[in-house]
Short mmCIF file of C-alpha atoms and ligand atoms in Angstrom, two decimals:
data_model
loop_
_atom_site.label_atom_id
_atom_site.label_comp_id
_atom_site.label_asym_id
_atom_site.label_seq_id
_atom_site.Cartn_x
_atom_site.Cartn_y
_atom_site.Cartn_z
CA MET A 1 0.00 -0.01 0.03
CA ARG A 2 1.64 3.33 -1.42
CA LEU A 3 0.13 5.68 1.32
CA GLU A 4 0.12 3.49 4.47
CA ASN A 5 0.16 5.52 7.88
CA ARG A 6 -0.56 9.00 5.98
CA ILE A 7 -3.39 11.17 6.80
CA ALA A 8 -5.08 12.79 3.91
CA VAL A 9 -7.50 15.73 3.23
CA VAL A 10 -9.55 15.84 0.27
CA THR A 11 -11.67 18.92 -0.35
CA GLY A 12 -14.62 18.60 -2.59
CA GLY A 13 -14.31 15.01 -1.50
CA GLY A 14 -18.41 14.52 -1.51
CA ALA A 15 -18.61 14.03 -5.45
CA GLY A 16 -16.89 13.21 -8.67
CA ILE A 17 -13.02 13.37 -9.05
CA GLY A 18 -12.98 14.28 -5.35
CA ARG A 19 -14.73 11.32 -4.19
CA ALA A 20 -12.61 9.17 -6.65
CA ILE A 21 -9.44 10.81 -4.89
CA ALA A 22 -10.66 10.08 -1.36
CA ARG A 23 -11.74 6.35 -2.30
CA ALA A 24 -8.32 5.63 -3.96
CA PHE A 25 -6.16 7.16 -1.45
CA ALA A 26 -7.84 5.11 1.42
CA LEU A 27 -7.38 1.74 -0.67
CA GLU A 28 -3.68 2.72 -0.62
CA GLY A 29 -3.80 2.70 3.06
CA ALA A 30 -4.53 6.51 4.08
CA LYS A 31 -6.69 7.58 6.64
CA VAL A 32 -9.07 10.35 4.68
CA VAL A 33 -10.76 13.29 5.45
CA VAL A 34 -13.33 14.27 3.29
CA ALA A 35 -14.02 17.80 3.41
CA ASP A 36 -17.17 18.99 1.48
CA ILE A 37 -19.64 22.04 1.59
CA ASP A 38 -22.26 19.29 1.20
CA GLY A 39 -22.20 17.19 4.53
CA GLY A 40 -24.28 14.49 3.25
CA ALA A 41 -22.23 14.21 0.05
CA ALA A 42 -19.39 14.02 2.20
CA ALA A 43 -20.70 11.13 4.30
CA GLU A 44 -21.65 9.13 1.38
CA SER A 45 -18.06 9.22 0.21
CA VAL A 46 -16.95 8.19 3.92
CA SER A 47 -19.61 5.22 4.06
CA SER A 48 -18.48 4.24 0.55
CA ILE A 49 -14.62 4.01 1.97
CA HIS A 50 -15.90 2.16 5.11
CA ALA A 51 -17.60 -0.44 2.99
CA ASP A 52 -14.01 -0.73 1.37
CA GLY A 53 -12.76 -1.55 4.78
CA GLY A 54 -10.90 2.12 4.84
CA ALA A 55 -10.96 4.76 7.56
CA SER A 56 -12.32 7.91 6.70
CA VAL A 57 -14.49 11.05 8.59
CA PRO A 58 -16.74 13.70 6.73
CA VAL A 59 -16.07 17.45 7.59
CA THR A 60 -18.53 19.69 6.41
CA THR A 61 -16.23 22.58 5.05
CA ASP A 62 -16.70 25.65 2.84
CA VAL A 63 -13.36 26.08 1.49
CA ALA A 64 -14.15 29.86 0.68
CA ASN A 65 -14.46 30.46 4.64
CA PRO A 66 -11.58 30.87 6.73
CA SER A 67 -13.00 30.09 10.04
CA SER A 68 -14.50 27.04 8.17
CA VAL A 69 -11.10 26.00 6.98
CA GLN A 70 -9.68 26.53 10.43
CA SER A 71 -12.25 24.47 11.78
CA LEU A 72 -11.15 21.62 9.16
CA VAL A 73 -7.63 21.81 10.21
CA ALA A 74 -8.87 21.32 13.84
CA ALA A 75 -11.16 18.58 12.95
CA THR A 76 -8.29 16.68 11.20
CA LEU A 77 -6.16 17.00 14.14
CA GLN A 78 -8.43 15.84 16.23
CA HIS A 79 -9.36 12.95 14.62
CA TYR A 80 -6.11 11.81 13.43
CA GLY A 81 -3.49 13.98 15.10
CA ALA A 82 -1.43 14.84 11.91
CA VAL A 83 -1.78 15.57 7.96
CA HIS A 84 0.63 14.59 5.48
CA ILE A 85 -1.57 14.90 2.00
CA LEU A 86 -3.78 18.03 1.29
CA MET A 87 -5.75 17.81 -1.93
CA ASN A 88 -7.06 21.10 -2.94
CA ASN A 89 -9.66 19.79 -5.37
CA ALA A 90 -13.13 21.74 -4.39
CA ALA A 91 -14.31 24.10 -7.19
CA ILE A 92 -17.40 25.49 -8.91
CA GLN A 93 -17.81 26.74 -12.70
CA VAL A 94 -19.85 29.42 -13.76
CA ASN A 95 -20.82 28.90 -17.49
CA LYS A 96 -21.62 32.20 -18.77
CA ARG A 97 -20.03 34.93 -20.79
CA ILE A 98 -18.39 37.67 -19.07
CA GLU A 99 -21.07 40.33 -19.57
CA ASP A 100 -23.85 38.12 -18.03
CA THR A 101 -21.89 37.01 -15.07
CA GLU A 102 -23.10 38.36 -12.00
CA VAL A 103 -20.42 40.06 -9.56
CA GLU A 104 -21.54 37.71 -6.81
CA GLU A 105 -20.98 34.63 -9.07
CA TRP A 106 -17.66 36.02 -9.99
CA ASN A 107 -16.57 36.49 -6.42
CA ARG A 108 -18.06 33.05 -5.25
CA GLN A 109 -16.11 31.33 -7.87
CA MET A 110 -12.75 33.15 -7.18
CA ALA A 111 -13.27 32.71 -3.22
CA THR A 112 -13.95 28.91 -4.00
CA ASN A 113 -11.48 27.94 -6.71
CA ILE A 114 -8.47 29.97 -5.83
CA GLY A 115 -9.18 31.32 -2.50
CA GLY A 116 -9.98 27.85 -0.84
CA VAL A 117 -6.45 26.76 -2.39
CA PHE A 118 -4.98 29.73 -0.45
CA LEU A 119 -6.79 29.16 2.61
CA CYS A 120 -6.34 25.46 3.13
CA SER A 121 -2.70 25.88 2.28
CA LYS A 122 -2.43 28.71 4.74
CA TYR A 123 -3.72 27.02 7.46
CA PHE A 124 -2.80 23.49 6.66
CA LEU A 125 1.01 24.48 5.86
CA PRO A 126 2.29 24.46 9.62
CA HIS A 127 1.31 21.07 9.90
CA LEU A 128 2.38 19.97 6.56
CA ARG A 129 6.04 21.16 7.73
CA ALA A 130 6.07 18.78 10.49
CA THR A 131 5.35 15.49 8.25
CA ARG A 132 7.08 17.02 5.20
CA GLY A 133 3.75 16.76 3.46
CA ALA A 134 2.55 16.96 0.20
CA ILE A 135 0.03 19.46 -1.60
CA ILE A 136 -1.84 18.74 -4.63
CA ASN A 137 -4.00 21.16 -6.74
CA MET A 138 -6.83 20.51 -9.01
CA SER A 139 -6.25 22.75 -11.97
CA SER A 140 -7.33 21.71 -15.43
CA VAL A 141 -6.34 21.81 -18.99
CA ASN A 142 -8.41 24.96 -18.58
CA GLY A 143 -5.19 26.70 -16.75
CA THR A 144 -3.78 26.94 -20.02
CA PHE A 145 -6.37 26.17 -22.68
CA VAL A 146 -9.18 28.33 -22.62
CA GLU A 147 -12.87 27.33 -23.51
CA PRO A 148 -15.87 29.58 -24.37
CA MET A 149 -18.35 30.75 -21.76
CA CYS A 150 -16.27 30.13 -18.62
CA ALA A 151 -13.67 33.05 -18.32
CA GLY A 152 -13.96 33.14 -14.55
CA TYR A 153 -13.26 29.31 -14.14
CA CYS A 154 -10.22 29.55 -16.37
CA ALA A 155 -8.68 32.36 -14.84
CA THR A 156 -8.64 30.73 -11.53
CA LYS A 157 -7.57 27.33 -12.83
CA ALA A 158 -4.57 28.96 -14.53
CA ALA A 159 -3.83 31.09 -10.90
CA ILE A 160 -3.58 27.43 -9.59
CA LEU A 161 -0.70 26.58 -11.68
CA GLY A 162 0.98 29.58 -10.56
CA PHE A 163 0.13 29.19 -6.83
CA THR A 164 1.29 25.80 -7.06
CA LYS A 165 4.80 26.86 -8.25
CA ALA A 166 4.84 29.34 -5.58
CA ILE A 167 4.29 26.72 -2.79
CA ALA A 168 7.14 24.76 -4.41
CA ILE A 169 9.76 27.39 -4.27
CA ASP A 170 8.69 28.92 -0.71
CA HIS A 171 8.44 25.63 0.86
CA GLY A 172 10.62 22.99 -0.94
CA TRP A 173 13.34 23.74 1.54
CA GLU A 174 11.10 22.31 4.12
CA GLY A 175 10.56 19.25 2.45
CA ILE A 176 7.01 20.26 1.36
CA ARG A 177 6.00 19.33 -2.24
CA ALA A 178 3.26 20.97 -4.41
CA ASN A 179 2.15 19.85 -7.82
CA ALA A 180 -0.76 20.58 -10.01
CA ILE A 181 -3.07 18.00 -11.84
CA CYS A 182 -4.63 19.40 -15.06
CA PRO A 183 -7.48 17.16 -16.23
CA GLY A 184 -9.26 17.27 -19.51
CA TYR A 185 -12.82 16.70 -19.66
CA ILE A 186 -13.79 14.02 -17.04
CA ASP A 187 -17.10 12.45 -16.50
CA ALA A 188 -18.36 14.17 -13.11
CA GLY A 189 -20.26 17.27 -11.85
CA LEU A 190 -18.53 20.08 -13.45
CA ALA A 191 -18.34 18.62 -16.75
CA GLU A 192 -21.78 17.73 -16.58
CA GLY A 193 -22.99 21.20 -15.88
CA TYR A 194 -21.30 22.66 -18.78
CA PHE A 195 -22.73 19.98 -21.07
CA LEU A 196 -26.16 20.77 -19.68
CA SER A 197 -25.32 24.72 -20.09
CA GLN A 198 -25.32 24.10 -23.92
CA PRO A 199 -28.15 23.97 -26.09
CA ASP A 200 -27.82 20.22 -26.94
CA PRO A 201 -26.17 18.62 -23.93
CA ALA A 202 -25.70 15.17 -25.47
CA ALA A 203 -24.22 16.78 -28.63
CA ALA A 204 -21.83 18.75 -26.23
CA ARG A 205 -20.54 15.63 -24.72
CA ALA A 206 -20.30 13.56 -27.77
CA GLN A 207 -18.13 16.69 -29.01
CA ALA A 208 -16.25 17.16 -25.93
CA GLY A 209 -15.02 13.42 -26.45
CA ARG A 210 -14.06 14.21 -29.97
CA LEU A 211 -11.57 16.85 -28.72
CA HIS A 212 -9.47 14.18 -26.91
CA ALA A 213 -6.79 12.35 -28.79
CA LEU A 214 -8.09 9.02 -27.07
CA ARG A 215 -11.76 9.94 -28.46
CA ARG A 216 -13.44 9.97 -25.40
CA ILE A 217 -13.92 11.92 -22.01
CA GLY A 218 -11.99 10.48 -18.82
CA LYS A 219 -13.23 8.76 -15.75
CA PRO A 220 -12.51 9.93 -12.30
CA GLU A 221 -10.89 7.12 -11.16
CA GLU A 222 -8.00 7.68 -14.14
CA VAL A 223 -7.36 11.15 -12.29
CA ALA A 224 -7.40 9.43 -8.88
CA ARG A 225 -4.26 7.11 -10.06
CA LEU A 226 -2.39 10.19 -10.56
CA ALA A 227 -3.14 11.87 -7.43
CA VAL A 228 -2.09 8.85 -5.53
CA PHE A 229 1.26 8.97 -7.39
CA LEU A 230 1.83 12.52 -6.94
CA ALA A 231 0.91 12.10 -3.00
CA SER A 232 3.25 9.07 -2.41
CA ASP A 233 6.87 8.93 -2.25
CA GLU A 234 7.15 7.41 -5.95
CA ALA A 235 6.88 11.41 -6.59
CA SER A 236 9.70 12.36 -4.09
CA PHE A 237 11.66 14.42 -6.81
CA MET A 238 8.51 16.13 -8.16
CA THR A 239 7.25 19.56 -7.29
CA GLY A 240 6.06 22.59 -8.91
CA ALA A 241 4.89 20.41 -11.80
CA ALA A 242 1.48 20.82 -13.76
CA VAL A 243 0.66 16.84 -14.84
CA ALA A 244 -1.74 16.48 -17.72
CA VAL A 245 -4.41 13.70 -17.44
CA ASP A 246 -6.21 14.53 -20.42
CA GLY A 247 -6.28 11.86 -22.85
CA GLY A 248 -4.02 14.15 -25.47
CA PHE A 249 -6.69 16.97 -25.01
CA SER A 250 -3.58 19.40 -24.74
CA SER A 251 -1.39 17.89 -27.51
CA GLY A 252 -3.95 19.55 -29.95
CA LEU A 253 -6.86 18.80 -31.98
CA PRO A 254 -7.25 15.46 -33.49
CA PRO A 255 -8.24 14.88 -37.09
CA GLY A 256 -11.94 15.39 -37.73
CA ASN A 257 -12.43 18.43 -35.54
N1 LIG B 1 -15.14 17.19 -14.34
C1 LIG B 1 -13.94 17.83 -15.27
O1 LIG B 1 -14.27 17.73 -16.46
C2 LIG B 1 -12.89 18.40 -14.83
C3 LIG B 1 -12.00 18.75 -15.44
C4 LIG B 1 -10.62 19.68 -15.33
C5 LIG B 1 -10.72 19.92 -13.83
N2 LIG B 1 -11.71 19.54 -12.91
C6 LIG B 1 -11.51 19.86 -11.37
O2 LIG B 1 -11.68 18.76 -10.68
C7 LIG B 1 -12.17 19.16 -9.48
C8 LIG B 1 -13.63 18.55 -9.37
O3 LIG B 1 -14.56 18.59 -10.30
P1 LIG B 1 -15.48 17.53 -10.47
O4 LIG B 1 -16.29 17.66 -11.69
O5 LIG B 1 -15.43 16.08 -9.84
O6 LIG B 1 -17.11 18.46 -9.50
P2 LIG B 1 -18.46 18.17 -8.78
O7 LIG B 1 -18.97 19.15 -9.08
O8 LIG B 1 -18.41 16.75 -9.28
O9 LIG B 1 -17.63 17.96 -7.43
C9 LIG B 1 -17.14 19.00 -6.84
C10 LIG B 1 -17.21 18.81 -5.18
O10 LIG B 1 -16.83 20.23 -4.68
C11 LIG B 1 -17.70 20.35 -3.57
N3 LIG B 1 -17.59 21.82 -3.44
C12 LIG B 1 -18.21 22.72 -4.07
N4 LIG B 1 -17.66 24.05 -3.55
C13 LIG B 1 -17.36 23.78 -2.62
C14 LIG B 1 -17.01 24.57 -1.21
N5 LIG B 1 -16.94 25.96 -1.21
N6 LIG B 1 -16.27 23.99 -0.10
C15 LIG B 1 -15.92 22.75 0.05
N7 LIG B 1 -16.71 21.90 -1.18
C16 LIG B 1 -17.31 22.65 -2.14
C17 LIG B 1 -19.12 20.00 -4.25
O11 LIG B 1 -20.19 20.03 -2.97
C18 LIG B 1 -18.96 18.84 -4.77
O12 LIG B 1 -19.15 17.43 -3.77
C19 LIG B 1 -12.55 20.54 -9.72
O13 LIG B 1 -11.28 21.35 -9.36
C20 LIG B 1 -12.49 21.14 -11.19
O14 LIG B 1 -12.30 22.02 -11.51
C21 LIG B 1 -12.83 18.67 -13.52
#
């Protein structure tokens, strides 16, 4: 088991990619704190981990709220006494043109997607220093390749790439590693929301598959395997990296597009 005796926190662990990562961490032996704004969803993830014989607790958390994140840190230490892996995964996506985006929607997306990565890093860093731990930040192919109708989302995913490098250079000397994951389209909540925002969701889903060299969208478990690798000692000389798991999306447009 590659994460035995490790304590991991997964934000947005109640659904989609975050749930797959929480489950994968637990299957590799980690004790997992599932932090999600949706407490019921977090509890469902924890139940599925328990069903597999793993150790996990749910903590209802809003990553955009400083006191909620401080409570998450306290709950993590209270339950498990330490933290080795911080998986910053929680995000929302506003699928609108810039001029149609409400100021409140913009602010909420910024506060959740990049603000949440800042707050969790800020409050967990003292404890990650103690364990020479690892931070993994969920970016996206949209961190470098922008698509229509999601300007704010793409901006936050680009910001996460810069922030990841900043953690790496500020804290590498303390043994803390920080890396980013850049998935292509994955069959989970945010992609589904994007498809549903299009006039023909089924056509949008099919078209998304064609954008990938492998001619399909990915599965949450395919992202989770990369997260396990980056969290483990197998990635001991990796920091500041942005790693694609995108079926070739970032290589360019395949024939027929
Ligand atoms: N699905 C994709 O195609 C795709 C592609 C690239 C990157 N990503 C990234 O992967 C991550 C997960 O995406 P997903 O599609 O699995 O999303 P999802 O909507 O299925 O799950 C996101 C989870 O985050 C939680 N959440 C939302 N706001 C929160 C907050 N303020 N505090 C705590 N939890 C909060 C939600 O309740 C939900 O359980 C995101 O960072 C997203 O940007 C997704």
